[in-house]
PDB file of C-alpha atoms in Angstrom:
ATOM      1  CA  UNK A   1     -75.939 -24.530 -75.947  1.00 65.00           C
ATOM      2  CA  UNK A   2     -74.401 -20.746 -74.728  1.00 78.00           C
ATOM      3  CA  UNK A   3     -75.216 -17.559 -76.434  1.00 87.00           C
ATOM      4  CA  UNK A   4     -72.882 -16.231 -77.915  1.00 93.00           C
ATOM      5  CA  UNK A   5     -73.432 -12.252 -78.744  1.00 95.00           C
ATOM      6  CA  UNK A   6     -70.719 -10.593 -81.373  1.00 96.00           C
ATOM      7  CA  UNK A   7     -71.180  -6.997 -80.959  1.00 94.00           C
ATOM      8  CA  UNK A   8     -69.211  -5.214 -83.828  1.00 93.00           C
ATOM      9  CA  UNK A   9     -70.232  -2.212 -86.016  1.00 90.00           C
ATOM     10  CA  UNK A  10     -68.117  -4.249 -89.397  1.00 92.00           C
ATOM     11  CA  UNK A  11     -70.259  -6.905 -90.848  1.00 93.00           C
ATOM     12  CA  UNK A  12     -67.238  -8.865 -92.438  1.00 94.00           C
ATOM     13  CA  UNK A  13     -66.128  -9.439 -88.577  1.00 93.00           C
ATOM     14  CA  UNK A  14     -69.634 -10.327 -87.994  1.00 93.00           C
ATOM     15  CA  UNK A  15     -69.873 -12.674 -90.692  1.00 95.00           C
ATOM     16  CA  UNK A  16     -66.450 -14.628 -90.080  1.00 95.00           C
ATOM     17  CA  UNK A  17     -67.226 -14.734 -86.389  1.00 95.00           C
ATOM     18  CA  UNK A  18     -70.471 -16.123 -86.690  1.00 94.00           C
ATOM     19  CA  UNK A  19     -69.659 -18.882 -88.891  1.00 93.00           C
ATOM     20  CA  UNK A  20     -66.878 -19.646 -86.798  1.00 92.00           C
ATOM     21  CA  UNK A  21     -69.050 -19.853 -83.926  1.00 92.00           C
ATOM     22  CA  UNK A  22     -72.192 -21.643 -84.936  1.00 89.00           C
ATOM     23  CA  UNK A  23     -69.782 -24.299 -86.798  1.00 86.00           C
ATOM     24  CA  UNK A  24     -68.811 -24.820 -83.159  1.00 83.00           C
ATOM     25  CA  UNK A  25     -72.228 -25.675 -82.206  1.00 80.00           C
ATOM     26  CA  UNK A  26     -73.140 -22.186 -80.191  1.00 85.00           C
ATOM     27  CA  UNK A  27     -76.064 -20.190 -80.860  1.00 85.00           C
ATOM     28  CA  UNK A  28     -75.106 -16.209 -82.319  1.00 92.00           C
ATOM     29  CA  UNK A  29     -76.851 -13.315 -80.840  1.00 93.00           C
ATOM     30  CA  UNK A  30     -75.664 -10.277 -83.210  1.00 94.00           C
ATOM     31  CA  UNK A  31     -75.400  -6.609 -82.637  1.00 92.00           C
ATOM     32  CA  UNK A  32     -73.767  -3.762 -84.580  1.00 91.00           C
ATOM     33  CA  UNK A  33     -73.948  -0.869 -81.585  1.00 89.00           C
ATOM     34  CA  UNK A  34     -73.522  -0.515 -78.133  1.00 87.00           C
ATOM     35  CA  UNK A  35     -77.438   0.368 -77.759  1.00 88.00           C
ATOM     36  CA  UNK A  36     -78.990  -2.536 -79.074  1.00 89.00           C
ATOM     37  CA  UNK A  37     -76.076  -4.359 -77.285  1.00 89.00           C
ATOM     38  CA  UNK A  38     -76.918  -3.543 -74.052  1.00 88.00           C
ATOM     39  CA  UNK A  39     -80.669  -4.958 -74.785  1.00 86.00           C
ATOM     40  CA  UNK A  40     -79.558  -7.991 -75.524  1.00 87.00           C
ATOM     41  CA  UNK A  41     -76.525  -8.907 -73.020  1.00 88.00           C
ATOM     42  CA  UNK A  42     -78.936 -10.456 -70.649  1.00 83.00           C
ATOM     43  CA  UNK A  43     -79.765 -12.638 -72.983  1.00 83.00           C
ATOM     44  CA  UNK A  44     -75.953 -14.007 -73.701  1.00 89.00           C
ATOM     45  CA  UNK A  45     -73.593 -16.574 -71.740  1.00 89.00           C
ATOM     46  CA  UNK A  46     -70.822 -14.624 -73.250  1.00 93.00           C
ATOM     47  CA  UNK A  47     -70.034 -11.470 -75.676  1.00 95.00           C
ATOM     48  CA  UNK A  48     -67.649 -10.491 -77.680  1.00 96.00           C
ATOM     49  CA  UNK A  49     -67.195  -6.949 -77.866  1.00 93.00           C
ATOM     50  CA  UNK A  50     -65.203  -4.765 -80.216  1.00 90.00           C
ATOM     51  CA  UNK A  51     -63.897  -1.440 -78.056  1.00 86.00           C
ATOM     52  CA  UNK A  52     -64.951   1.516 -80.448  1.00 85.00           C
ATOM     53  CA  UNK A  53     -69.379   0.776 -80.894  1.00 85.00           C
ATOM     54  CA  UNK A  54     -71.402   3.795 -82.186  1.00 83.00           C
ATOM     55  CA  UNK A  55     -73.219   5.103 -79.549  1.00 81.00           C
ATOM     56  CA  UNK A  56     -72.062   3.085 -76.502  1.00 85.00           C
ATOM     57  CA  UNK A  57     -68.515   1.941 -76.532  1.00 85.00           C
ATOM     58  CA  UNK A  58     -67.440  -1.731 -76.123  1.00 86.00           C
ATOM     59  CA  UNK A  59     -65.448  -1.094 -72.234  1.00 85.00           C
ATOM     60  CA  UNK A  60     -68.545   1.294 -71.507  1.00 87.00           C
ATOM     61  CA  UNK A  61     -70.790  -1.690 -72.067  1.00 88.00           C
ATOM     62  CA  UNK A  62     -68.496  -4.307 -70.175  1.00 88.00           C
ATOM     63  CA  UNK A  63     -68.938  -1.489 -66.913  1.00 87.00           C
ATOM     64  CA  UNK A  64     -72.710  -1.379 -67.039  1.00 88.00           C
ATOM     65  CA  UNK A  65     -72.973  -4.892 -66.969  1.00 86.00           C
ATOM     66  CA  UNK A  66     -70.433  -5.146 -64.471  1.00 84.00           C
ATOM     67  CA  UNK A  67     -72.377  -2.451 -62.593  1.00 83.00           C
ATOM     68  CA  UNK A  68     -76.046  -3.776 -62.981  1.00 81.00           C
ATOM     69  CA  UNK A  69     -74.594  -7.589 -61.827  1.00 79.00           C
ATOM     70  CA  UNK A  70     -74.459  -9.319 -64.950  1.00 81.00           C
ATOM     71  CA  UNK A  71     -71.545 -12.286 -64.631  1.00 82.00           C
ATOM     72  CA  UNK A  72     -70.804 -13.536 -68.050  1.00 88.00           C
ATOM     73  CA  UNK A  73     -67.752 -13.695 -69.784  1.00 91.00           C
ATOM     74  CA  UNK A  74     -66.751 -10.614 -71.498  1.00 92.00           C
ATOM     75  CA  UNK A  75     -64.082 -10.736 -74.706  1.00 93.00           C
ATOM     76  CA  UNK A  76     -62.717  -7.427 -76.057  1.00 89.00           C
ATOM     77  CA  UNK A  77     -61.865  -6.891 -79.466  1.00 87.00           C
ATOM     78  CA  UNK A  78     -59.915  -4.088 -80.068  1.00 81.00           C
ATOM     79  CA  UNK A  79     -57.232  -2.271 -82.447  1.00 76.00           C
ATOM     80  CA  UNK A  80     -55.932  -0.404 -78.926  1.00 64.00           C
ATOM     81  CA  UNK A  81     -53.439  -3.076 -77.695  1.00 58.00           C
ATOM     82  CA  UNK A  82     -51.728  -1.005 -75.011  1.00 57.00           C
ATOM     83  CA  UNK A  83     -51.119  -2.289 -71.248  1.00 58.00           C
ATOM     84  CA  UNK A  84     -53.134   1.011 -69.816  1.00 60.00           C
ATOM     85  CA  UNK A  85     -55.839   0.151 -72.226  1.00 59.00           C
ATOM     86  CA  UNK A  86     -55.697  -3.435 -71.526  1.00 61.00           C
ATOM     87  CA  UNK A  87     -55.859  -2.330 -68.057  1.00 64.00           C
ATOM     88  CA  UNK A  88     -58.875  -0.022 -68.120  1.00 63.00           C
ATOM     89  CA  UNK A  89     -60.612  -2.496 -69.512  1.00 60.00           C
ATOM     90  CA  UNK A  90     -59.692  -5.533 -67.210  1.00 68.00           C
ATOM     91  CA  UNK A  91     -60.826  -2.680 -64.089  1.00 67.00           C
ATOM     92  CA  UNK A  92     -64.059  -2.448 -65.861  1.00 67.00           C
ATOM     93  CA  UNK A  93     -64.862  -6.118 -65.993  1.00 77.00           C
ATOM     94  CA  UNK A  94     -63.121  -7.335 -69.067  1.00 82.00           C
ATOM     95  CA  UNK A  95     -62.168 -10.801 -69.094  1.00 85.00           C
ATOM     96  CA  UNK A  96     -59.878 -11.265 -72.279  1.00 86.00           C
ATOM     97  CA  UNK A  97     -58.607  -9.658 -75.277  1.00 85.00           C
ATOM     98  CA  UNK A  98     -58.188 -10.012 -78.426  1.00 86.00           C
ATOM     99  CA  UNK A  99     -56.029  -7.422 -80.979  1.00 83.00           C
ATOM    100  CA  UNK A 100     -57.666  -6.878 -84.393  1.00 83.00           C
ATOM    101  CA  UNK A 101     -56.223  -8.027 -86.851  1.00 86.00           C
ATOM    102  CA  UNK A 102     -57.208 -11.356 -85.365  1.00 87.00           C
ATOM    103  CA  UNK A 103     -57.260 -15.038 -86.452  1.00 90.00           C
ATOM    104  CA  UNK A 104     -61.075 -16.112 -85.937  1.00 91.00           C
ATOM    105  CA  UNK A 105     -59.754 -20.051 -84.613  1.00 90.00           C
ATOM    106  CA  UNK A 106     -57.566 -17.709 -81.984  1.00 90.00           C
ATOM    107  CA  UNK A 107     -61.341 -15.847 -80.771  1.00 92.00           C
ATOM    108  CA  UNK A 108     -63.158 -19.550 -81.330  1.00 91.00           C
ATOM    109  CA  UNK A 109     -60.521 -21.072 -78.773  1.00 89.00           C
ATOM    110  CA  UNK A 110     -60.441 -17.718 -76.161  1.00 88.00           C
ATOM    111  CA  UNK A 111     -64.699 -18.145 -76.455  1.00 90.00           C
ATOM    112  CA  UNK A 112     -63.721 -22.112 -75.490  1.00 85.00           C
ATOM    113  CA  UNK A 113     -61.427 -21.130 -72.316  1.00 84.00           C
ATOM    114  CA  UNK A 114     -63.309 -18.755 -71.135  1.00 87.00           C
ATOM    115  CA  UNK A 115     -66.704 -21.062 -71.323  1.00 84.00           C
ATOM    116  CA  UNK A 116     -64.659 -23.559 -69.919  1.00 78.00           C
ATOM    117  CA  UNK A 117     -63.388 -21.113 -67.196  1.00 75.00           C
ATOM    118  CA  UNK A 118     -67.597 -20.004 -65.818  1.00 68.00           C
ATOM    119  CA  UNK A 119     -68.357 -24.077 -66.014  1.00 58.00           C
ATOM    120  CA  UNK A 120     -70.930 -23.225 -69.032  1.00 56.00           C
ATOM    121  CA  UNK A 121     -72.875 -26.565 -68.983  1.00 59.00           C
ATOM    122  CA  UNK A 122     -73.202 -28.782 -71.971  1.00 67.00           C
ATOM    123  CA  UNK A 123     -75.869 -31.395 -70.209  1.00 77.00           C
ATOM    124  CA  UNK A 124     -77.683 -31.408 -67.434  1.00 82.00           C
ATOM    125  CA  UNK A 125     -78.878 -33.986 -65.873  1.00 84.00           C
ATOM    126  CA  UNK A 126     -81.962 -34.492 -62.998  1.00 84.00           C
ATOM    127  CA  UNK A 127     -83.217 -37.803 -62.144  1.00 85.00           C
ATOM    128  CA  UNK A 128     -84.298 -39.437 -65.489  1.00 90.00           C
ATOM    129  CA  UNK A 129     -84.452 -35.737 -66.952  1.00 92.00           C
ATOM    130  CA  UNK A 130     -81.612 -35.223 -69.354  1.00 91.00           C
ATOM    131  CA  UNK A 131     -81.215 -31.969 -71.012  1.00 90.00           C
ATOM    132  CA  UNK A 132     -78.548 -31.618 -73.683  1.00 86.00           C
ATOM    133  CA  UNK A 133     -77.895 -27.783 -74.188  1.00 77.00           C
ATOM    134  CA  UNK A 134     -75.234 -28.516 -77.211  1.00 69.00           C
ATOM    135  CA  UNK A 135     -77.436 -30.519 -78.811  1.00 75.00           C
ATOM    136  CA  UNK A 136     -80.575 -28.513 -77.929  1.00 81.00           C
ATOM    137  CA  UNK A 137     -82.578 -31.570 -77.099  1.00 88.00           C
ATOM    138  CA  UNK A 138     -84.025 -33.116 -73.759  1.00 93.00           C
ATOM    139  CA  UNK A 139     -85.034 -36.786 -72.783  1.00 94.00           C
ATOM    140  CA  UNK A 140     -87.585 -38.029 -70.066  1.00 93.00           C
ATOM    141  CA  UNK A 141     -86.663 -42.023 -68.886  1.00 91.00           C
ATOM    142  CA  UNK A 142     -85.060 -42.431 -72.082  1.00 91.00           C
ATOM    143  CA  UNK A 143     -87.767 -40.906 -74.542  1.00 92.00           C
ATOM    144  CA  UNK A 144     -86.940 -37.729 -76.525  1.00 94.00           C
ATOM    145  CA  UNK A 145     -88.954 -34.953 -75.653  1.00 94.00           C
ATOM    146  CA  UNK A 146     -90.702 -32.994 -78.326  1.00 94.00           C
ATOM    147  CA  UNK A 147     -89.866 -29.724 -77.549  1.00 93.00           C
ATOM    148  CA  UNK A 148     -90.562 -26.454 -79.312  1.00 92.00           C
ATOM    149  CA  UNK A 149     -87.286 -24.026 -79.667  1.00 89.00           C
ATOM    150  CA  UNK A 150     -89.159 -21.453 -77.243  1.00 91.00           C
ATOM    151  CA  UNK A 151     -89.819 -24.284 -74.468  1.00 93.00           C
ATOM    152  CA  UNK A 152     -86.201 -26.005 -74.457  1.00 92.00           C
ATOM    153  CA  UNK A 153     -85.182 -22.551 -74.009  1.00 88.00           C
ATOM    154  CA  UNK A 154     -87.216 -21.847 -71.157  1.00 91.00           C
ATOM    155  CA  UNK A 155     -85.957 -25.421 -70.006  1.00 93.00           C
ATOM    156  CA  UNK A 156     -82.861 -24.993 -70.033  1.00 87.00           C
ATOM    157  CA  UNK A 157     -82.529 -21.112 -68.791  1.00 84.00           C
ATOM    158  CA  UNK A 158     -84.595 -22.571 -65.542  1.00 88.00           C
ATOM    159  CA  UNK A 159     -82.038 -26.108 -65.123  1.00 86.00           C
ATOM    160  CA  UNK A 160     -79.203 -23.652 -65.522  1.00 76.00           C
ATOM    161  CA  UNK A 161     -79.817 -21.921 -62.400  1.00 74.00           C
ATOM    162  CA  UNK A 162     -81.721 -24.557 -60.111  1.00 79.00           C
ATOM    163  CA  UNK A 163     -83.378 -22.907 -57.304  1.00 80.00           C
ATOM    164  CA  UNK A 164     -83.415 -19.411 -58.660  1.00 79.00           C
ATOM    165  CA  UNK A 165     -86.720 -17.897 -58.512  1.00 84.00           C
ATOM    166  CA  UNK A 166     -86.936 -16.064 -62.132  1.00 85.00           C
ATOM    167  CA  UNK A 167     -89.573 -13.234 -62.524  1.00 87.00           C
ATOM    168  CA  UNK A 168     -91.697 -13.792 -65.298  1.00 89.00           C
ATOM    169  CA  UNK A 169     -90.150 -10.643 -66.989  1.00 85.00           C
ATOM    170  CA  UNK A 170     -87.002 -12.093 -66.775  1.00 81.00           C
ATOM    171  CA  UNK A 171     -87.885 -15.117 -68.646  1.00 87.00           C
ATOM    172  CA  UNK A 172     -89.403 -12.959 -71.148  1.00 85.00           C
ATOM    173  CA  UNK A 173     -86.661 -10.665 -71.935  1.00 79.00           C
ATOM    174  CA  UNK A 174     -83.880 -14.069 -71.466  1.00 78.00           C
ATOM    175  CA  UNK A 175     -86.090 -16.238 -74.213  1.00 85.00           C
ATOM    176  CA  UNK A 176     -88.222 -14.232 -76.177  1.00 84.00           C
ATOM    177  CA  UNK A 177     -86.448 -10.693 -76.511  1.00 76.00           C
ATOM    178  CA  UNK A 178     -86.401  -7.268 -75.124  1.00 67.00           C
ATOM    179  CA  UNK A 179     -87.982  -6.296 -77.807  1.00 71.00           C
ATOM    180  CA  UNK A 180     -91.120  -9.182 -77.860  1.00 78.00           C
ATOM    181  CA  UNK A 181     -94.292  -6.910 -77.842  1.00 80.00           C
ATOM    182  CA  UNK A 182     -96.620  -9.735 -76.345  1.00 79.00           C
ATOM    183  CA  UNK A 183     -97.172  -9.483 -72.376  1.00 86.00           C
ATOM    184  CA  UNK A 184     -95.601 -11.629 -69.552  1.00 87.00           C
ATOM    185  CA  UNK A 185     -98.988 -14.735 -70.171  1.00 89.00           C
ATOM    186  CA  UNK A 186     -96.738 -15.794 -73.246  1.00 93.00           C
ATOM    187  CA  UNK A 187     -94.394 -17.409 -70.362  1.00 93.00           C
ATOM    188  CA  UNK A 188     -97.096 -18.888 -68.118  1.00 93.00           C
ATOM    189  CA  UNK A 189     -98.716 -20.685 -71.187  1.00 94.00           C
ATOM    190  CA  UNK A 190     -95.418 -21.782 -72.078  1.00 94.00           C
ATOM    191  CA  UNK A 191     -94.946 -23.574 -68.801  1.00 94.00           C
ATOM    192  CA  UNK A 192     -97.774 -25.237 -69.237  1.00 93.00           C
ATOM    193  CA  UNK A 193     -96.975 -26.522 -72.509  1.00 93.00           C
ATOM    194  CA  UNK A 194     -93.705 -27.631 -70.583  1.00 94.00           C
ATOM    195  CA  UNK A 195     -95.029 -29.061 -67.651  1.00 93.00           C
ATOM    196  CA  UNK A 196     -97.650 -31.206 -69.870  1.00 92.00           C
ATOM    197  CA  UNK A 197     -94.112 -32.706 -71.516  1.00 93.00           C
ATOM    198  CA  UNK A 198     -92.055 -33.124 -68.201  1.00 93.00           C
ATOM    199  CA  UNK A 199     -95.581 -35.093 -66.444  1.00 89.00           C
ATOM    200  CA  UNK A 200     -95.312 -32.043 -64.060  1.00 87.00           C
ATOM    201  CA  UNK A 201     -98.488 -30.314 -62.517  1.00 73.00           C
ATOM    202  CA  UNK A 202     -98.666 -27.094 -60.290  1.00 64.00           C
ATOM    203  CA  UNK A 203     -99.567 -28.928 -57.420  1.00 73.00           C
ATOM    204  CA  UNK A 204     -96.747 -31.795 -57.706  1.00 76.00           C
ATOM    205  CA  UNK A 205     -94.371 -30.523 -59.234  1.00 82.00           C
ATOM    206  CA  UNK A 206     -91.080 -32.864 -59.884  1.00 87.00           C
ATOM    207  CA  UNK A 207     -89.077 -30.257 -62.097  1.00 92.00           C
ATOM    208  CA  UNK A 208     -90.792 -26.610 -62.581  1.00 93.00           C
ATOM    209  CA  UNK A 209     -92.046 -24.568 -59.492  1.00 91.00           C
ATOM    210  CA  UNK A 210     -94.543 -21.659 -59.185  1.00 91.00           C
ATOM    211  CA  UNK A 211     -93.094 -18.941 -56.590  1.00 90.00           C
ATOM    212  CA  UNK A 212     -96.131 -17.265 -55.726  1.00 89.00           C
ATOM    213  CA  UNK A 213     -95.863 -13.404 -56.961  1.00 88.00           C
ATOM    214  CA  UNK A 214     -92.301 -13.967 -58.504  1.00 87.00           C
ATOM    215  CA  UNK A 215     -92.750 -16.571 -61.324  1.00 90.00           C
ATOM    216  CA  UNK A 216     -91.028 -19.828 -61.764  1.00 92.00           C
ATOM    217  CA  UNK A 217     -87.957 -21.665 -60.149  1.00 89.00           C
ATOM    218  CA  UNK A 218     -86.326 -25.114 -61.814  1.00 90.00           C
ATOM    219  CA  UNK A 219     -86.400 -27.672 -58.616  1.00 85.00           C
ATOM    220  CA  UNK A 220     -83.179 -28.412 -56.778  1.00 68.00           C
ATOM    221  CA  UNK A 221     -82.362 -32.036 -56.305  1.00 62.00           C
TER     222      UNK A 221
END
């Protein structure tokens, strides 16, 4: 299931949007400037971002996560529907636009195409592992797994990205938060409350990996 983050300083637009969006099954991260924006883009599979943010503006945001590598899809919304500005935008990593007034179906199906564009998952499957990121739920030979909401997302931000050694801090900041106070531990005792699930062990594992000094990579097949 992607995360979706609306970043808009109008709480009507964040109210329609949202609806819109978890009515389409996605999970809403929210933010109403560009600071507390930028602390939570890592977290997102795509944002929406409205042009004119206090403090940081909505292109100004798309070029620092352009600039520090981050790769998800970026909408603008924005009252400015000029070519140059559609053009500074699209230099700084913009992916699509939207012009305010908008229909909120119009942003639901841009969200869609561009989702559709990356190859956002909606299952992923591994041997008799099936994870089911729309549906947030995950099945072992058949059997639902009884997973908490913090493990199936640690599952599924490991399957995502098979073979991708994620630092511990990483995980921390991509499930629990920037702004979780507890210490990096939180995510090792989490693992083992996964691995107990999956049948998995540290020495065998079949899904999750330990990378000595790093953290914790999802197995390739």
């Amino acid at each position: 299931m992607p995360n979706i983050l609306i970043v808009d300083d109008d709480p009507a637009i964040l109210e329609i949007l949202r609806a819109y969006l978890k009515a389409e099954g996605h999970t809403v991260l929210e933010a109403c400037d560009g600071y507390s924006a930028r602390e939570q883009l890592p977290r997102a599979d795509l944002a929406i971002l409205d042009w004119m943010l206090p403090g940081v503006s909505g292109v100004d945001l798309a070029r620092e996560a352009r600039a520090s590598g981050l790769t998800l899809p970026l909408l603008m919304l924005t009252a400015r529907g000029e070519e140059e500005d559609k053009l500074r935008g699209l230099d700084f990593g913009v992916d699509d636009y939207v012009v305010k007034p908008f229909s909120p179906r119009e942003v639901v199906a841009r969200v869609r195409a561009l989702l559709r564009r990356v190859g956002v998952q909606e299952e992923i499957a591994v041997g008799d592992l099936r994870i089911d990121l729309r549906g947030h739920s995950a099945s072992l030979s058949g059997e639902r797994l009884e997973l908490s909401k913090l493990e199936f997302d640690l599952l599924s931000a490991l399957a995502q990205h098979p073979g991708m050694a994620w630092p511990r801090e990483r995980l921390l900041e991509r499930v629990w938060g920037s702004d979780f106070p507890g210490t990096e531990r939180v995510v090792d005792v989490h693992i083992t409350g996964l691995r107990k699930k999956l049948g998995d062990t540290s020495d065998t594992p079949r899904f999750i990996e330990t990378v000595r000094g790093v953290g914790y990579r999802f197995r390739e097949e």
